[in-house]
mmCIF file of C-alpha atoms in Angstrom:
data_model
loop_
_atom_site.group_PDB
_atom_site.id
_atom_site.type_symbol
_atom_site.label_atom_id
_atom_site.label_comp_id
_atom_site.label_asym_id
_atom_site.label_seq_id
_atom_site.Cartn_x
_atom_site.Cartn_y
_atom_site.Cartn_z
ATOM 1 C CA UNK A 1 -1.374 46.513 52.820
ATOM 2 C CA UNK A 2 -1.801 47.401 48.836
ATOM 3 C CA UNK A 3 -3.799 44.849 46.895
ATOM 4 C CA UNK A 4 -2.765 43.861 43.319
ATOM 5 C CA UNK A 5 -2.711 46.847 41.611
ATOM 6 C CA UNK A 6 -2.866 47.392 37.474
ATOM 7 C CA UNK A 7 -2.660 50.053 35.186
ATOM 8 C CA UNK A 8 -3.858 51.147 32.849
ATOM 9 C CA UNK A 9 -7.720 50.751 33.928
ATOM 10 C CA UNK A 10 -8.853 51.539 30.596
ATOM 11 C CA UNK A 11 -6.630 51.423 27.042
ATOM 12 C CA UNK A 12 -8.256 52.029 23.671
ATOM 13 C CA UNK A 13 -6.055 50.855 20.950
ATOM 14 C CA UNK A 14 -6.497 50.009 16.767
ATOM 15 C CA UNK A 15 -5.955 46.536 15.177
ATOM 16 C CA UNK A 16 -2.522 45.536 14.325
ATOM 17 C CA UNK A 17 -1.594 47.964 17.386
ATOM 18 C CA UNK A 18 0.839 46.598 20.405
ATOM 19 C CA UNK A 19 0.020 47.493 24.256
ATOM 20 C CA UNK A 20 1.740 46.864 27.537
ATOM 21 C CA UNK A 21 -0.440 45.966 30.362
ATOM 22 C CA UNK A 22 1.208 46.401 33.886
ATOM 23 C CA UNK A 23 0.740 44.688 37.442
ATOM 24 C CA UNK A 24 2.299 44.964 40.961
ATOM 25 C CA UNK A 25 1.575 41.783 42.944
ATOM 26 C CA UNK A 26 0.534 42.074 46.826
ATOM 27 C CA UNK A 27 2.567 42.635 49.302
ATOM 28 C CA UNK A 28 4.326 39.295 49.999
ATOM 29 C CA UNK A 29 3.432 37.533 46.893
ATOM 30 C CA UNK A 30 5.584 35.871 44.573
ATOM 31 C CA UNK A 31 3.973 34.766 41.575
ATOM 32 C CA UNK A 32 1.735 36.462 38.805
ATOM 33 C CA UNK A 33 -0.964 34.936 36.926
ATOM 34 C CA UNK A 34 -2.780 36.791 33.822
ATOM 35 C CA UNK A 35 -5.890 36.026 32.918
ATOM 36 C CA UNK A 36 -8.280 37.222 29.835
ATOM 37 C CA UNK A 37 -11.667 37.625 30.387
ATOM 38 C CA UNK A 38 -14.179 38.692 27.411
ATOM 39 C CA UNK A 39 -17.406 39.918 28.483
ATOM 40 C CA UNK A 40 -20.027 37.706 29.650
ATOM 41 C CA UNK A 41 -16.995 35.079 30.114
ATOM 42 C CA UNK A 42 -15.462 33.466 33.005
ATOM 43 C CA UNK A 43 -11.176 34.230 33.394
ATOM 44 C CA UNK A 44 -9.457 32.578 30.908
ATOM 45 C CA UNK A 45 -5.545 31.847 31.954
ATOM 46 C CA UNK A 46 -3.033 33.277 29.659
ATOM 47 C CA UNK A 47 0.213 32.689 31.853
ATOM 48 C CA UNK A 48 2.014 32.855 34.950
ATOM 49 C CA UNK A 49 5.393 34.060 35.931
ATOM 50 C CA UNK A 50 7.381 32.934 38.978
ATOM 51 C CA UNK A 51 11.017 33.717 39.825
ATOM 52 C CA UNK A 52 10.915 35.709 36.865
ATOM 53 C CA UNK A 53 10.328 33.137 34.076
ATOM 54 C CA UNK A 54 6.889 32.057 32.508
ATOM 55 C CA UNK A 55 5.672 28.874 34.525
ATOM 56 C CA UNK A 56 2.754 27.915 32.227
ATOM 57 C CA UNK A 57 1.069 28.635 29.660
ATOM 58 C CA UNK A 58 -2.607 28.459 28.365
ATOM 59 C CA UNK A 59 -4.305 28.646 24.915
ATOM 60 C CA UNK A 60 -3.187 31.808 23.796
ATOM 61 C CA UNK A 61 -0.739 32.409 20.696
ATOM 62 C CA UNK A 62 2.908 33.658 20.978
ATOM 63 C CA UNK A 63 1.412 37.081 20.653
ATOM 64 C CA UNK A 64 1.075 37.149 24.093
ATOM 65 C CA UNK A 65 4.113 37.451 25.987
ATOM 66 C CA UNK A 66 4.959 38.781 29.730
ATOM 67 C CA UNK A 67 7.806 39.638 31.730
ATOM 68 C CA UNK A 68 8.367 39.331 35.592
ATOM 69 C CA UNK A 69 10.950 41.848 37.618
ATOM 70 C CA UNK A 70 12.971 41.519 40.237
ATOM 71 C CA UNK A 71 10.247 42.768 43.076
ATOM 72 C CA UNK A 72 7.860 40.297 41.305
ATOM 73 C CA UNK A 73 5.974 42.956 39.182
ATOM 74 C CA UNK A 74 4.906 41.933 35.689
ATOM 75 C CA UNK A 75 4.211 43.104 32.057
ATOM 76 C CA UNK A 76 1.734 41.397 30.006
ATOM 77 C CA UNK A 77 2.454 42.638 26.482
ATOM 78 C CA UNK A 78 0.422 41.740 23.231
ATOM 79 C CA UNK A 79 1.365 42.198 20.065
ATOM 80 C CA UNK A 80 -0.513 42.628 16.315
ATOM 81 C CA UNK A 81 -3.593 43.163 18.157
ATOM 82 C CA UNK A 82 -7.193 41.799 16.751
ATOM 83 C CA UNK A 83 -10.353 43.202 17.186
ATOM 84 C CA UNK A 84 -11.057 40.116 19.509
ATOM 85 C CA UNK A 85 -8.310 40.781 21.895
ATOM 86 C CA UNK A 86 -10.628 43.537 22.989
ATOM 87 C CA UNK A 87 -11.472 42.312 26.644
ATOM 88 C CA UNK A 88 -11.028 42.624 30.500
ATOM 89 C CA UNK A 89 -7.170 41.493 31.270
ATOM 90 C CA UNK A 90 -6.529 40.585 34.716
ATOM 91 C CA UNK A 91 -3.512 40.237 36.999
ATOM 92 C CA UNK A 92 -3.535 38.079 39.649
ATOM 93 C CA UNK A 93 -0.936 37.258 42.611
ATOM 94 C CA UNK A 94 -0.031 34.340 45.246
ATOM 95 C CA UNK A 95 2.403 33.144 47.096
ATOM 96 C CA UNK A 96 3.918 29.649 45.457
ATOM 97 C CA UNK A 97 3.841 27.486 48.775
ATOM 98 C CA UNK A 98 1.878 24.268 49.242
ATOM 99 C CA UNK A 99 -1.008 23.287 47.005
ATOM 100 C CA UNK A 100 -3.792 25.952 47.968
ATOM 101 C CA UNK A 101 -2.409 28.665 46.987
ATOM 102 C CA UNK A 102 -5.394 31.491 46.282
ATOM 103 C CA UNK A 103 -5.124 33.862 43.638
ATOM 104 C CA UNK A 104 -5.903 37.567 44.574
ATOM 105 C CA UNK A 105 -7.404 39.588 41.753
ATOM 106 C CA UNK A 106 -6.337 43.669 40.775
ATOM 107 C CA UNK A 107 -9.139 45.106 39.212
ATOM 108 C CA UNK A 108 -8.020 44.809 35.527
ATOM 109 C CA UNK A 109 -7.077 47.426 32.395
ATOM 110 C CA UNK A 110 -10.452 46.998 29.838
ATOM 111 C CA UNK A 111 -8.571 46.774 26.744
ATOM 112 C CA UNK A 112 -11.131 47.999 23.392
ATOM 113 C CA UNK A 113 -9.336 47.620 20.172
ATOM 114 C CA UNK A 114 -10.634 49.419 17.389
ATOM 115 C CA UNK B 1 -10.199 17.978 28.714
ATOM 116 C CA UNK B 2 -10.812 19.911 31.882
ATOM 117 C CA UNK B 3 -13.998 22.073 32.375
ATOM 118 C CA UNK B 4 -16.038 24.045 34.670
ATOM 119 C CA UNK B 5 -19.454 24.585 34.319
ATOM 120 C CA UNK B 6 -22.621 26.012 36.044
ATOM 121 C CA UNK B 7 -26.262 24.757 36.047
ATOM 122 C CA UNK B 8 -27.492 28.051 36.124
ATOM 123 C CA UNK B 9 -26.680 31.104 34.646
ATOM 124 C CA UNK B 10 -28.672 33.896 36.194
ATOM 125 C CA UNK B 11 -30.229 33.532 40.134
ATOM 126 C CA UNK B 12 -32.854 36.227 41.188
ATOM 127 C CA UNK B 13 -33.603 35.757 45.620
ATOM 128 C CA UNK B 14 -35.873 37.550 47.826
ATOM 129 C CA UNK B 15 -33.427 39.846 50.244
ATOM 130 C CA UNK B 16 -33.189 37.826 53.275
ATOM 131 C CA UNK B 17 -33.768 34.276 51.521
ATOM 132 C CA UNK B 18 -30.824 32.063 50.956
ATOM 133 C CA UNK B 19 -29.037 31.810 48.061
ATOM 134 C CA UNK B 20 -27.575 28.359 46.557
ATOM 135 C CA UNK B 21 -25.200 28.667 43.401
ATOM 136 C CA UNK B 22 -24.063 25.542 41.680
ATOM 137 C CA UNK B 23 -21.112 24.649 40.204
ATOM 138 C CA UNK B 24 -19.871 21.594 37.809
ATOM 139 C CA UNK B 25 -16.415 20.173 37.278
ATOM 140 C CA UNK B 26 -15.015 17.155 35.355
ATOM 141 C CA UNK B 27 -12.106 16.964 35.894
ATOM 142 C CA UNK B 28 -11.991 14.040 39.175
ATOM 143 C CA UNK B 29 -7.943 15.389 39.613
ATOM 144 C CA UNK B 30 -9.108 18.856 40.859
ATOM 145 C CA UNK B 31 -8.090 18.722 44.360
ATOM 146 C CA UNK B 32 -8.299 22.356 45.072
ATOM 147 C CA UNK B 33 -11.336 24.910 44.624
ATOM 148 C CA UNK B 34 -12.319 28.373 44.987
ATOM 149 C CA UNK B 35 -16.058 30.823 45.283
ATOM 150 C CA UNK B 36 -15.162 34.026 43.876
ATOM 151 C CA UNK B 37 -17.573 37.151 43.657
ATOM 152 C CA UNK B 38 -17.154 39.741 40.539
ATOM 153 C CA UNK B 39 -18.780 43.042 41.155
ATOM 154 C CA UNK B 40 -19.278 45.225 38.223
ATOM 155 C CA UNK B 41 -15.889 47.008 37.291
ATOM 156 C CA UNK B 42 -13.753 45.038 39.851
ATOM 157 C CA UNK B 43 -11.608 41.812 39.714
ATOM 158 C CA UNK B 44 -13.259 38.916 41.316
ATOM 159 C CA UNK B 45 -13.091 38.781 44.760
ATOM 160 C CA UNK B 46 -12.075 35.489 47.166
ATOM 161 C CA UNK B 47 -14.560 34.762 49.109
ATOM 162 C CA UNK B 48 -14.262 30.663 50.231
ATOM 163 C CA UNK B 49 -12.134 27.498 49.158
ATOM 164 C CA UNK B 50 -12.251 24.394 50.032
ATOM 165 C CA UNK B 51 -9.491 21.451 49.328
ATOM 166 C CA UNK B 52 -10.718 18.000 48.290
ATOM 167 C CA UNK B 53 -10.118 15.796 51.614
ATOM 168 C CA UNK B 54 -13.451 18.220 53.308
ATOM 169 C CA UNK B 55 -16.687 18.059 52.057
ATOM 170 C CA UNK B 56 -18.036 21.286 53.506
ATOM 171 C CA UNK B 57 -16.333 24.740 54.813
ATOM 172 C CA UNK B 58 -18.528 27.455 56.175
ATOM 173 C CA UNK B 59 -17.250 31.098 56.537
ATOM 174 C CA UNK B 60 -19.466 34.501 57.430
ATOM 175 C CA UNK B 61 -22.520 33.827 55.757
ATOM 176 C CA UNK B 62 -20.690 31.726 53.197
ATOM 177 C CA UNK B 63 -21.059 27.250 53.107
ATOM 178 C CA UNK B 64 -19.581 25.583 50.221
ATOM 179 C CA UNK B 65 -20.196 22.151 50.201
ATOM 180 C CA UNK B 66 -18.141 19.533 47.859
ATOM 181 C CA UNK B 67 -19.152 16.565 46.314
ATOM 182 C CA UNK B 68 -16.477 14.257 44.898
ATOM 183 C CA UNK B 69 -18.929 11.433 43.753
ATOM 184 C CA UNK B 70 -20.828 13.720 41.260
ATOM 185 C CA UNK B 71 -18.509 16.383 40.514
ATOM 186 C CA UNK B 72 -20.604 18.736 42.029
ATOM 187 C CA UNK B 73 -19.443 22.588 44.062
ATOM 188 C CA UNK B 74 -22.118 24.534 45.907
ATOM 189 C CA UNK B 75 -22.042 28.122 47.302
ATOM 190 C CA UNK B 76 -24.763 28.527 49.692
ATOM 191 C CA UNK B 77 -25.406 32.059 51.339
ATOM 192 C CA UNK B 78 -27.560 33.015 54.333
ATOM 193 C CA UNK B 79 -29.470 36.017 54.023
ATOM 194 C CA UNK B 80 -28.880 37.105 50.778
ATOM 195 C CA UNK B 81 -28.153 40.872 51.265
ATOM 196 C CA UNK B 82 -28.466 43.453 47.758
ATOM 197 C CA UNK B 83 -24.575 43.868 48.412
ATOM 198 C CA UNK B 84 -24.526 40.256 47.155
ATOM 199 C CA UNK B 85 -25.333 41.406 44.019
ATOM 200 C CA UNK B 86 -22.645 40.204 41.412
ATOM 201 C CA UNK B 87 -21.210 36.937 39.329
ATOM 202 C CA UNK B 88 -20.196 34.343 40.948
ATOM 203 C CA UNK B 89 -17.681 32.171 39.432
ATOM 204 C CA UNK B 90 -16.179 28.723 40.441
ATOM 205 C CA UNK B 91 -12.365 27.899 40.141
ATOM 206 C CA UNK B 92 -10.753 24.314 40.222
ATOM 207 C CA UNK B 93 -7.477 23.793 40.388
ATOM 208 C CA UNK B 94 -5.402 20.206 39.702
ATOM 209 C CA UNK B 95 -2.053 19.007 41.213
ATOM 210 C CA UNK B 96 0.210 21.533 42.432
ATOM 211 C CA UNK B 97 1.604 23.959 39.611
ATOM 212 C CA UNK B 98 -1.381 23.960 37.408
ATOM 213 C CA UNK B 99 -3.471 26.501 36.934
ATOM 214 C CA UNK B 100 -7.202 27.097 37.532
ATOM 215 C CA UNK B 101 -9.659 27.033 35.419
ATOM 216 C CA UNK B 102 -12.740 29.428 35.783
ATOM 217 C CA UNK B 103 -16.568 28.636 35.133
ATOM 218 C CA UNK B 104 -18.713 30.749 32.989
ATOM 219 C CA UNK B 105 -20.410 32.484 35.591
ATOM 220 C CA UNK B 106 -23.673 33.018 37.948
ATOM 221 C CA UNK B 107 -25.167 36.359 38.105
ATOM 222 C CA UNK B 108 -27.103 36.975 41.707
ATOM 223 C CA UNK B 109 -29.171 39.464 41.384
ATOM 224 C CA UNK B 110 -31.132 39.973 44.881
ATOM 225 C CA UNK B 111 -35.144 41.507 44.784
ATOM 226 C CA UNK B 112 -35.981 44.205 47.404
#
């Protein structure tokens, strides 16, 4: 049973720059979650996508948009890029039933921008 | 406005001695929480929840206790193993849809 997976693991990428970040959920999960997490920092929640459409949102400016697919993978896509968008980006997945639903991690794509 | 916090930021143990991380919340609608462990290069990693009608949940190793009066989370682990090793972060989560919100972190680091 494949975890969440992400790629790239690592992107290097210069100021003003746009990058596409991509996940595929677990098996049997519906829902993605991205979260942005700068070093030393706990996750910070940038959005989630269910059925295809962005759910919520966090703090984060329209620079930061996503997509979901049909077989529930997702794009997290930033734009203009600043030097302090540089950062761990994670993907997380669950399954959008009842009230506890756990969020399982991939391992992330370090983003550096230069 | 919602927040997660952690009385301590870094926890050295003894291998074999047990380990207790804390964890602060304020928001009193959080009915939903989550222990998860952050090895170097990884994603975190589940490792216990607990919903707010228990007050303690024990897995391998692994108690968290709850404390709804004072807003209070606790991870308590037996044995503390140097595979244990890592950050340990608390998540709290409100009414169904929202999303969770992350403490800043414990780093465990366990002494031969």
């Amino acid at each position: 049973d494949a975890g969440v997976t992400q790629s790239p693991t690592h992107l290097i990428k210069t100021r003003g720059q746009q990058v596409t970040l991509r996940c595929s959920p677990k098996s049997g999960h519906d829902t993605v979650s991205w979260y942005q997490q700068a070093l030393g920092q706990g996750p910070q929640f940038i959005f989630q996508y269910y059925e295809e459409e962005e759910r919520q949102r966090g703090n984060f400016p329209d620079r930061f948009s996503g997509h979901q697919f049909p077989n529930y993978s997702s794009e997290l896509n930033v734009n203009a890029l600043l030097l302090g968008d540089s950062a761990l980006y994670l993907c997380a997945s669950s399954l959008r039933t009842g009230r506890t639903e756990k969020l399982f991690f991939g391992s992330g794509t370090q983003l550096s921008v230069l | 406005g919602e927040s997660v916090g952690l009385h301590l930021p870094t926890l050295s143990v003894q291998e074999g001695d047990n380990s207790i991380i804390n964890c602060a919340y304020s928001n009193s609608a959080s009915d939903y929480f989550i222990w998860y462990k952050q090895e170097s290069g990884k994603g975190p990693q589940f490792i216990i929840d607990i919903r707010s009608n228990m007050d303690k949940r024990q897995g391998q190793r692994v108690t968290v206790l709850l404390n709804k009066t004072v807003k209070h989370l606790s991870l308590q682990i037996a044995a503390t193993q140097p595979g244990d090793s890592a950050v340990y972060f608390c998540a709290e989560k409100g009414n169904y849809g929202q999303n969770f919100v992350f403490g800043p972190g414990t780093r465990l680091s366990v002494l031969p």
